[in-house]
Amino acid sequence: MSTELTEKRTGPDVAGTLRAHPRFVRVWLGQASGAVGDQLLPVALSLYVLHAGGGVAEVGLVLGGRAVSLVLCLLVGGVLADRLKRTRILFGADLFRAVLILTAAAALPWLPLTAVPLLTMLMGAGEAMSRPAARSLIPTLLPDALLERGNALVAAAHRSSAVLGALLGVSLVALIGTRWALALAGVVFALGALTVLNVPEKAPGTPGQRRTVLADAAHGLRAVRRRPWAMAVMFTVCLHLFAGTATALTLLPVISRDHFGGDVAYGVVLASMAVGALPAIVVAGRWRPRSPGTVAMLVLTVYALVPVSLAAPFPLAGVVVCFALGGFVVELYFVYWASALQRTFPGDVLGKVFALDQLSAYALLPLGYALVGPVVGAFGTTATLLGGGVLVAASSLLCLLVPGVAQLGGGDRTR
């Protein structure tokens, strides 16, 4: 374990307030700006493709470009986050996206539709570079006692941006056009880059211990494998996205059209999940239970209501409440989980651990989306949704049987 990490974790647990840590505040502001840009961009480009004569397939390619880049580049981002100064990675990723999107805005009248998915792929690569660096940077900016509050504030920025970015994207395209909407997104990324410029930070890792990229990735994987509780939680969340999220989000627009009157209900239900997450951020930021893993896994059983609410389906108000509860429990889990990883893993592998966490979460999601149609054809919509809910609830409870999950590792800080 590095000297820096040892000093941080064995020092006095005097936290103060987040405002007393200006480096964290600056990094948080930069990430909040980038999060708005990340949400604004796909909305604006999707509308641009539709207005230019594209259809569902073209929009799917635009949205899929970002997901593909995240899967392909996250682990590289994790390796870099454990080799380089993380603030430099954040600055470079935001500057790269700012230049890219401003160039695209200038060239938009001559940009063919076939190039738009490539643009979202490149933007997704920048996002993949910044995610592990941002999350592994937090424990170097805050004392141990403030990790939950810091992670809660980061989660609040990302959840708020999911609503704000989408609304801004639609509004700006309608009011000033796609070109200017993209230009504003570029400015947002540029502001994010300036916010983290010259934030003092020590480089992670130890000089002279460089490995190849593959060896470095394997080093991070070994660190996770030595902690069965971490692997169990990662696998459980992977099942949740596969059985719960993919099933519910694929069938939600169809059920909204058939039972709730169309696209407005679809948007309201999705927004309710982001809104429901906000109170969880406040709770998790102020409450540190003795067994955070027990709390996290028990509340995640409630996520089963997301697919189950669509099975009957419930009345629209009931579906909205269930999706809001789903957002609440996911965010509560995330704050405790991220804080546990930051406390448990040494700084020289933390970036790779966060990258592996993201990769494991999304590993089965594309397969889940692909299987919903055939499973519905074979068993029906109701059975598919109920089955997804049962798998979510059962996997959450079974995860608690793995030693170490109840405490999310507790004092486990071995390499």
C-alpha positions in Angstrom: 0.0 0.0 0.0 1.4 3.4 -0.9 2.6 5.8 1.7 0.0 8.4 0.6 -2.8 5.9 1.0 -1.6 4.8 4.4 -1.3 8.4 5.7 -4.8 9.2 4.4 -6.5 6.2 6.0 -4.7 6.2 9.3 -4.9 9.9 9.9 -7.5 11.5 12.2 -11.1 11.1 11.1 -11.8 14.8 11.4 -13.9 15.6 8.4 -15.3 19.1 8.6 -17.4 19.9 5.6 -17.0 19.4 1.9 -16.6 23.1 1.4 -13.4 22.9 3.5 -11.8 20.8 0.7 -11.5 23.2 -2.3 -9.7 20.6 -4.5 -12.7 18.3 -4.3 -15.1 21.2 -5.0 -13.2 22.2 -8.1 -13.1 18.6 -9.4 -16.8 18.1 -8.6 -17.7 21.3 -10.5 -15.8 20.1 -13.5 -17.4 16.7 -13.5 -20.9 18.2 -13.0 -20.3 20.4 -16.1 -19.1 17.3 -18.1 -22.1 15.3 -17.0 -24.5 17.8 -18.4 -22.6 17.8 -21.7 -22.6 14.0 -21.8 -26.4 13.9 -21.5 -27.1 16.9 -23.8 -25.1 15.6 -26.7 -26.9 12.3 -27.5 -30.3 14.0 -27.3 -29.2 16.8 -29.7 -27.6 14.4 -32.1 -30.5 12.0 -32.1 -32.9 14.9 -32.9 -30.5 16.0 -35.6 -30.5 12.6 -37.2 -34.3 12.5 -37.2 -34.7 16.0 -38.6 -32.2 15.1 -41.4 -34.3 12.1 -42.5 -32.9 9.3 -40.5 -35.0 6.7 -38.7 -34.9 4.4 -35.7 -32.0 2.4 -37.0 -29.8 5.6 -37.4 -30.8 6.8 -33.9 -29.9 3.4 -32.5 -26.4 3.7 -34.1 -25.9 7.1 -32.6 -26.8 6.0 -29.1 -25.0 2.7 -29.5 -21.7 4.4 -30.4 -21.4 5.8 -26.9 -22.1 2.4 -25.3 -19.6 0.6 -27.5 -16.8 3.1 -26.6 -17.5 2.8 -22.9 -17.2 -1.0 -23.1 -14.0 -0.9 -25.3 -12.2 2.0 -23.5 -13.1 1.8 -19.8 -10.4 -0.7 -18.9 -7.8 1.5 -20.7 -9.1 4.4 -18.8 -8.7 2.5 -15.6 -5.1 1.6 -16.4 -4.3 5.2 -17.2 -6.0 6.4 -14.0 -3.5 4.3 -12.0 -0.5 5.5 -14.0 -1.0 9.2 -14.5 -2.2 12.2 -12.5 -5.9 11.8 -12.6 -6.6 15.5 -12.8 -4.5 15.6 -16.0 -6.7 12.8 -17.4 -9.9 14.7 -16.6 -8.5 17.9 -18.1 -7.4 16.0 -21.3 -10.7 14.1 -21.6 -12.8 17.3 -21.3 -10.5 19.3 -23.6 -10.6 16.5 -26.2 -14.4 16.4 -26.1 -14.7 20.2 -26.2 -12.5 20.5 -29.3 -14.2 17.5 -31.0 -17.8 18.8 -30.4 -17.0 22.4 -31.4 -15.4 21.1 -34.6 -18.4 19.0 -35.3 -20.7 22.0 -34.6 -18.7 24.1 -37.1 -18.8 21.4 -39.7 -22.4 20.2 -39.1 -23.9 21.4 -42.4 -21.4 19.2 -44.3 -21.3 16.3 -41.8 -22.9 13.2 -43.3 -25.3 11.1 -41.2 -22.9 8.2 -41.4 -20.3 10.2 -39.5 -22.6 10.9 -36.5 -22.2 7.5 -34.8 -18.4 7.9 -35.1 -18.7 11.2 -33.4 -20.6 9.7 -30.5 -18.0 6.9 -30.3 -15.2 9.4 -30.0 -17.1 11.3 -27.3 -17.8 8.0 -25.5 -14.1 7.3 -25.5 -13.5 10.6 -23.8 -16.1 9.7 -21.2 -14.6 6.3 -20.7 -11.2 7.9 -20.0 -12.6 10.3 -17.4 -14.9 7.9 -15.4 -12.3 5.8 -13.6 -10.0 8.8 -13.0 -12.8 10.8 -11.4 -14.0 8.1 -9.1 -10.6 7.0 -8.0 -9.5 10.6 -7.4 -12.2 11.2 -4.7 -10.4 9.4 -1.8 -7.3 11.5 -2.4 -9.3 14.7 -2.1 -11.4 13.9 1.0 -10.9 12.4 4.4 -12.3 9.0 5.1 -15.3 10.3 7.0 -16.5 12.4 4.1 -16.4 9.8 1.4 -20.1 9.1 1.6 -21.0 12.8 1.4 -18.5 13.3 -1.5 -19.9 10.3 -3.4 -23.4 11.5 -2.7 -22.7 14.9 -4.2 -21.1 13.3 -7.3 -24.2 11.1 -7.7 -26.4 14.1 -7.3 -24.6 15.9 -10.1 -24.9 12.9 -12.4 -28.6 12.3 -11.6 -29.5 16.0 -12.0 -27.6 16.1 -15.3 -29.7 13.2 -16.6 -32.8 15.4 -16.4 -31.1 18.8 -17.1 -29.1 17.6 -20.0 -32.1 15.9 -21.7 -34.3 18.9 -21.2 -31.5 21.3 -22.4 -30.9 19.1 -25.5 -34.6 19.2 -26.5 -35.1 22.9 -25.7 -31.9 24.1 -27.3 -32.5 22.2 -30.5 -36.0 23.6 -30.7 -35.0 27.2 -29.8 -31.6 27.7 -31.5 -31.0 24.7 -33.6 -28.7 21.7 -33.3 -25.5 23.5 -34.4 -25.7 26.0 -31.5 -26.8 23.3 -29.1 -23.6 21.4 -29.9 -21.5 24.5 -29.6 -22.9 25.1 -26.1 -22.1 21.5 -25.2 -18.5 22.1 -26.4 -18.3 25.2 -24.1 -19.6 23.2 -21.2 -16.8 20.6 -21.7 -14.2 23.4 -22.0 -15.4 24.9 -18.7 -15.1 21.5 -17.1 -11.5 21.3 -18.3 -10.6 24.7 -17.0 -12.1 23.8 -13.6 -9.6 21.0 -12.9 -6.6 22.8 -14.5 -3.7 23.0 -12.0 -5.5 21.2 -9.2 -2.5 19.9 -7.1 -2.3 16.1 -7.0 0.4 13.4 -6.6 0.6 10.8 -9.4 -0.7 7.4 -8.2 1.5 4.3 -8.2 5.2 4.0 -7.6 7.9 4.9 -10.2 9.8 2.0 -11.6 6.9 -0.5 -11.2 5.4 0.0 -14.7 3.8 -3.0 -16.4 2.4 -3.5 -19.8 -1.2 -2.5 -20.3 -2.4 -6.1 -20.2 -0.3 -6.9 -17.1 -1.6 -3.8 -15.4 -5.2 -4.8 -16.2 -4.5 -8.3 -14.9 -3.1 -6.8 -11.7 -6.4 -5.0 -11.1 -8.4 -8.1 -11.8 -6.3 -10.1 -9.3 -7.0 -7.4 -6.7 -10.8 -7.9 -7.2 -10.6 -11.7 -7.3 -8.9 -11.8 -3.9 -12.1 -10.2 -2.5 -15.0 -12.6 -3.1 -17.4 -10.1 -1.6 -16.5 -7.6 -4.3 -16.9 -10.1 -7.1 -20.3 -11.2 -5.6 -21.7 -7.7 -5.6 -20.4 -7.0 -9.1 -22.1 -10.1 -10.4 -25.3 -9.3 -8.6 -25.5 -5.8 -10.2 -24.7 -7.4 -13.6 -27.8 -9.6 -13.2 -29.9 -6.7 -12.1 -29.1 -4.8 -15.3 -29.6 -7.9 -17.4 -32.9 -9.1 -15.9 -34.4 -5.9 -14.5 -33.1 -2.9 -16.4 -33.0 -4.3 -19.9 -36.4 -5.9 -19.6 -38.1 -2.9 -18.2 -36.6 -0.2 -20.4 -37.2 -2.3 -23.6 -40.9 -2.8 -22.8 -41.6 0.5 -21.2 -42.2 2.5 -24.4 -44.4 -0.2 -25.8 -46.5 -0.5 -22.6 -46.6 3.4 -22.4 -48.1 3.5 -25.9 -50.5 0.7 -25.3 -51.7 1.5 -21.8 -50.7 5.0 -20.8 -51.3 7.1 -23.9 -47.9 7.4 -25.5 -44.5 9.2 -25.3 -45.4 11.7 -22.5 -46.0 8.9 -20.1 -42.8 7.2 -21.2 -40.8 10.4 -20.4 -42.6 10.9 -17.1 -41.7 7.4 -15.9 -38.1 7.7 -16.9 -37.8 11.1 -15.2 -39.3 9.7 -12.0 -36.4 7.4 -11.6 -33.9 10.3 -11.7 -36.1 12.3 -9.3 -36.5 9.4 -6.9 -32.7 9.1 -6.6 -32.2 12.6 -5.2 -33.5 11.8 -1.6 -31.3 8.7 -1.5 -28.3 10.9 -2.1 -29.2 13.0 1.0 -29.8 9.9 3.1 -26.6 8.1 2.0 -24.5 11.2 2.5 -25.5 11.5 6.1 -26.2 7.9 7.3 -23.3 5.4 7.7 -24.9 2.1 8.8 -22.8 -0.5 10.7 -23.5 -3.0 7.9 -23.7 -1.0 4.7 -23.7 -4.1 2.5 -26.7 -5.5 4.3 -28.6 -2.3 3.8 -27.5 -2.0 0.2 -28.5 -5.6 -0.8 -31.8 -5.4 1.1 -32.9 -2.2 -0.5 -31.8 -3.5 -3.9 -34.6 -6.1 -3.7 -37.0 -3.2 -4.1 -35.6 -2.7 -7.6 -37.6 -5.7 -8.5 -40.7 -3.4 -8.5 -39.4 -1.7 -11.7 -40.1 -4.6 -14.0 -43.0 -6.0 -11.9 -44.9 -2.7 -12.0 -45.1 -3.1 -15.8 -46.3 -6.7 -15.7 -50.0 -6.0 -14.9 -49.3 -3.1 -15.6 -50.0 -1.0 -12.5 -51.8 2.3 -13.0 -49.5 5.0 -14.4 -49.2 6.7 -10.9 -48.1 3.3 -9.5 -45.5 2.8 -12.2 -44.1 6.2 -11.5 -43.8 5.5 -7.8 -42.1 2.1 -8.4 -39.6 3.6 -10.8 -38.9 6.4 -8.3 -38.3 3.8 -5.7 -36.0 2.0 -8.1 -34.0 5.2 -8.5 -33.9 5.7 -4.8 -32.5 2.2 -3.9 -29.9 2.2 -6.8 -28.5 5.5 -5.6 -28.4 4.4 -2.0 -26.5 1.3 -3.0 -24.1 3.2 -5.2 -22.9 5.6 -2.6 -22.1 2.9 -0.1 -20.5 0.7 -2.8 -18.3 3.4 -4.2 -17.2 4.5 -0.8 -16.4 0.9 0.1 -14.2 0.4 -3.0 -12.4 3.7 -2.3 -11.7 2.6 1.3 -10.7 -1.0 0.5 -8.5 -0.9 -2.6 -5.0 0.7 -2.8 -4.6 3.8 -4.9 -2.5 2.1 -7.5 -5.3 -0.3 -8.5 -8.4 1.8 -7.7 -8.8 3.2 -11.2 -8.8 -0.3 -12.7 -11.2 -1.5 -10.0 -13.7 1.2 -10.9 -13.3 0.3 -14.6 -13.8 -3.4 -14.0 -16.9 -2.5 -11.9 -18.4 -0.6 -14.8 -17.5 -3.3 -17.3 -19.0 -6.1 -15.1 -22.2 -4.1 -14.7 -22.7 -3.6 -18.4 -21.3 -7.0 -19.5 -24.7 -8.7 -20.0 -26.8 -5.6 -20.7 -26.5 -5.8 -24.6 -27.5 -9.5 -24.3 -30.4 -8.6 -22.1 -31.7 -6.1 -24.7 -31.3 -8.6 -27.5 -33.1 -11.4 -25.6 -36.2 -9.4 -24.5 -38.0 -9.8 -27.8 -37.4 -13.6 -28.1 -38.3 -14.2 -24.5 -41.5 -12.2 -24.8 -42.4 -14.1 -27.9 -41.9 -17.4 -26.1 -43.4 -16.7 -22.7 -45.3 -13.4 -23.0 -44.8 -9.9 -21.6 -46.2 -10.5 -18.1 -44.1 -13.7 -17.5 -40.9 -11.9 -18.8 -41.4 -8.9 -16.5 -42.3 -11.1 -13.4 -39.3 -13.3 -14.1 -37.0 -10.3 -14.3 -38.3 -9.1 -10.9 -37.9 -12.5 -9.2 -34.3 -12.7 -10.5 -33.5 -9.2 -9.2 -34.9 -9.9 -5.7 -33.4 -13.4 -5.4 -29.9 -12.4 -6.5 -29.8 -9.5 -4.0 -30.7 -11.8 -1.1 -28.4 -14.6 -2.2 -25.5 -12.1 -2.4 -25.7 -11.5 1.3 -24.7 -15.1 1.9 -21.2 -14.4 0.6 -18.7 -13.6 3.5 -17.8 -9.9 3.6 -20.8 -8.6 1.6 -22.6 -7.4 4.8 -19.8 -5.1 5.7 -18.7 -4.4 2.1 -15.2 -5.6 3.0 -15.0 -3.7 6.3 -11.4 -3.5 7.2 -10.1 -5.5 4.3 -7.3 -3.4 2.8 -5.0 -6.1 1.7 -3.5 -5.9 -1.8 
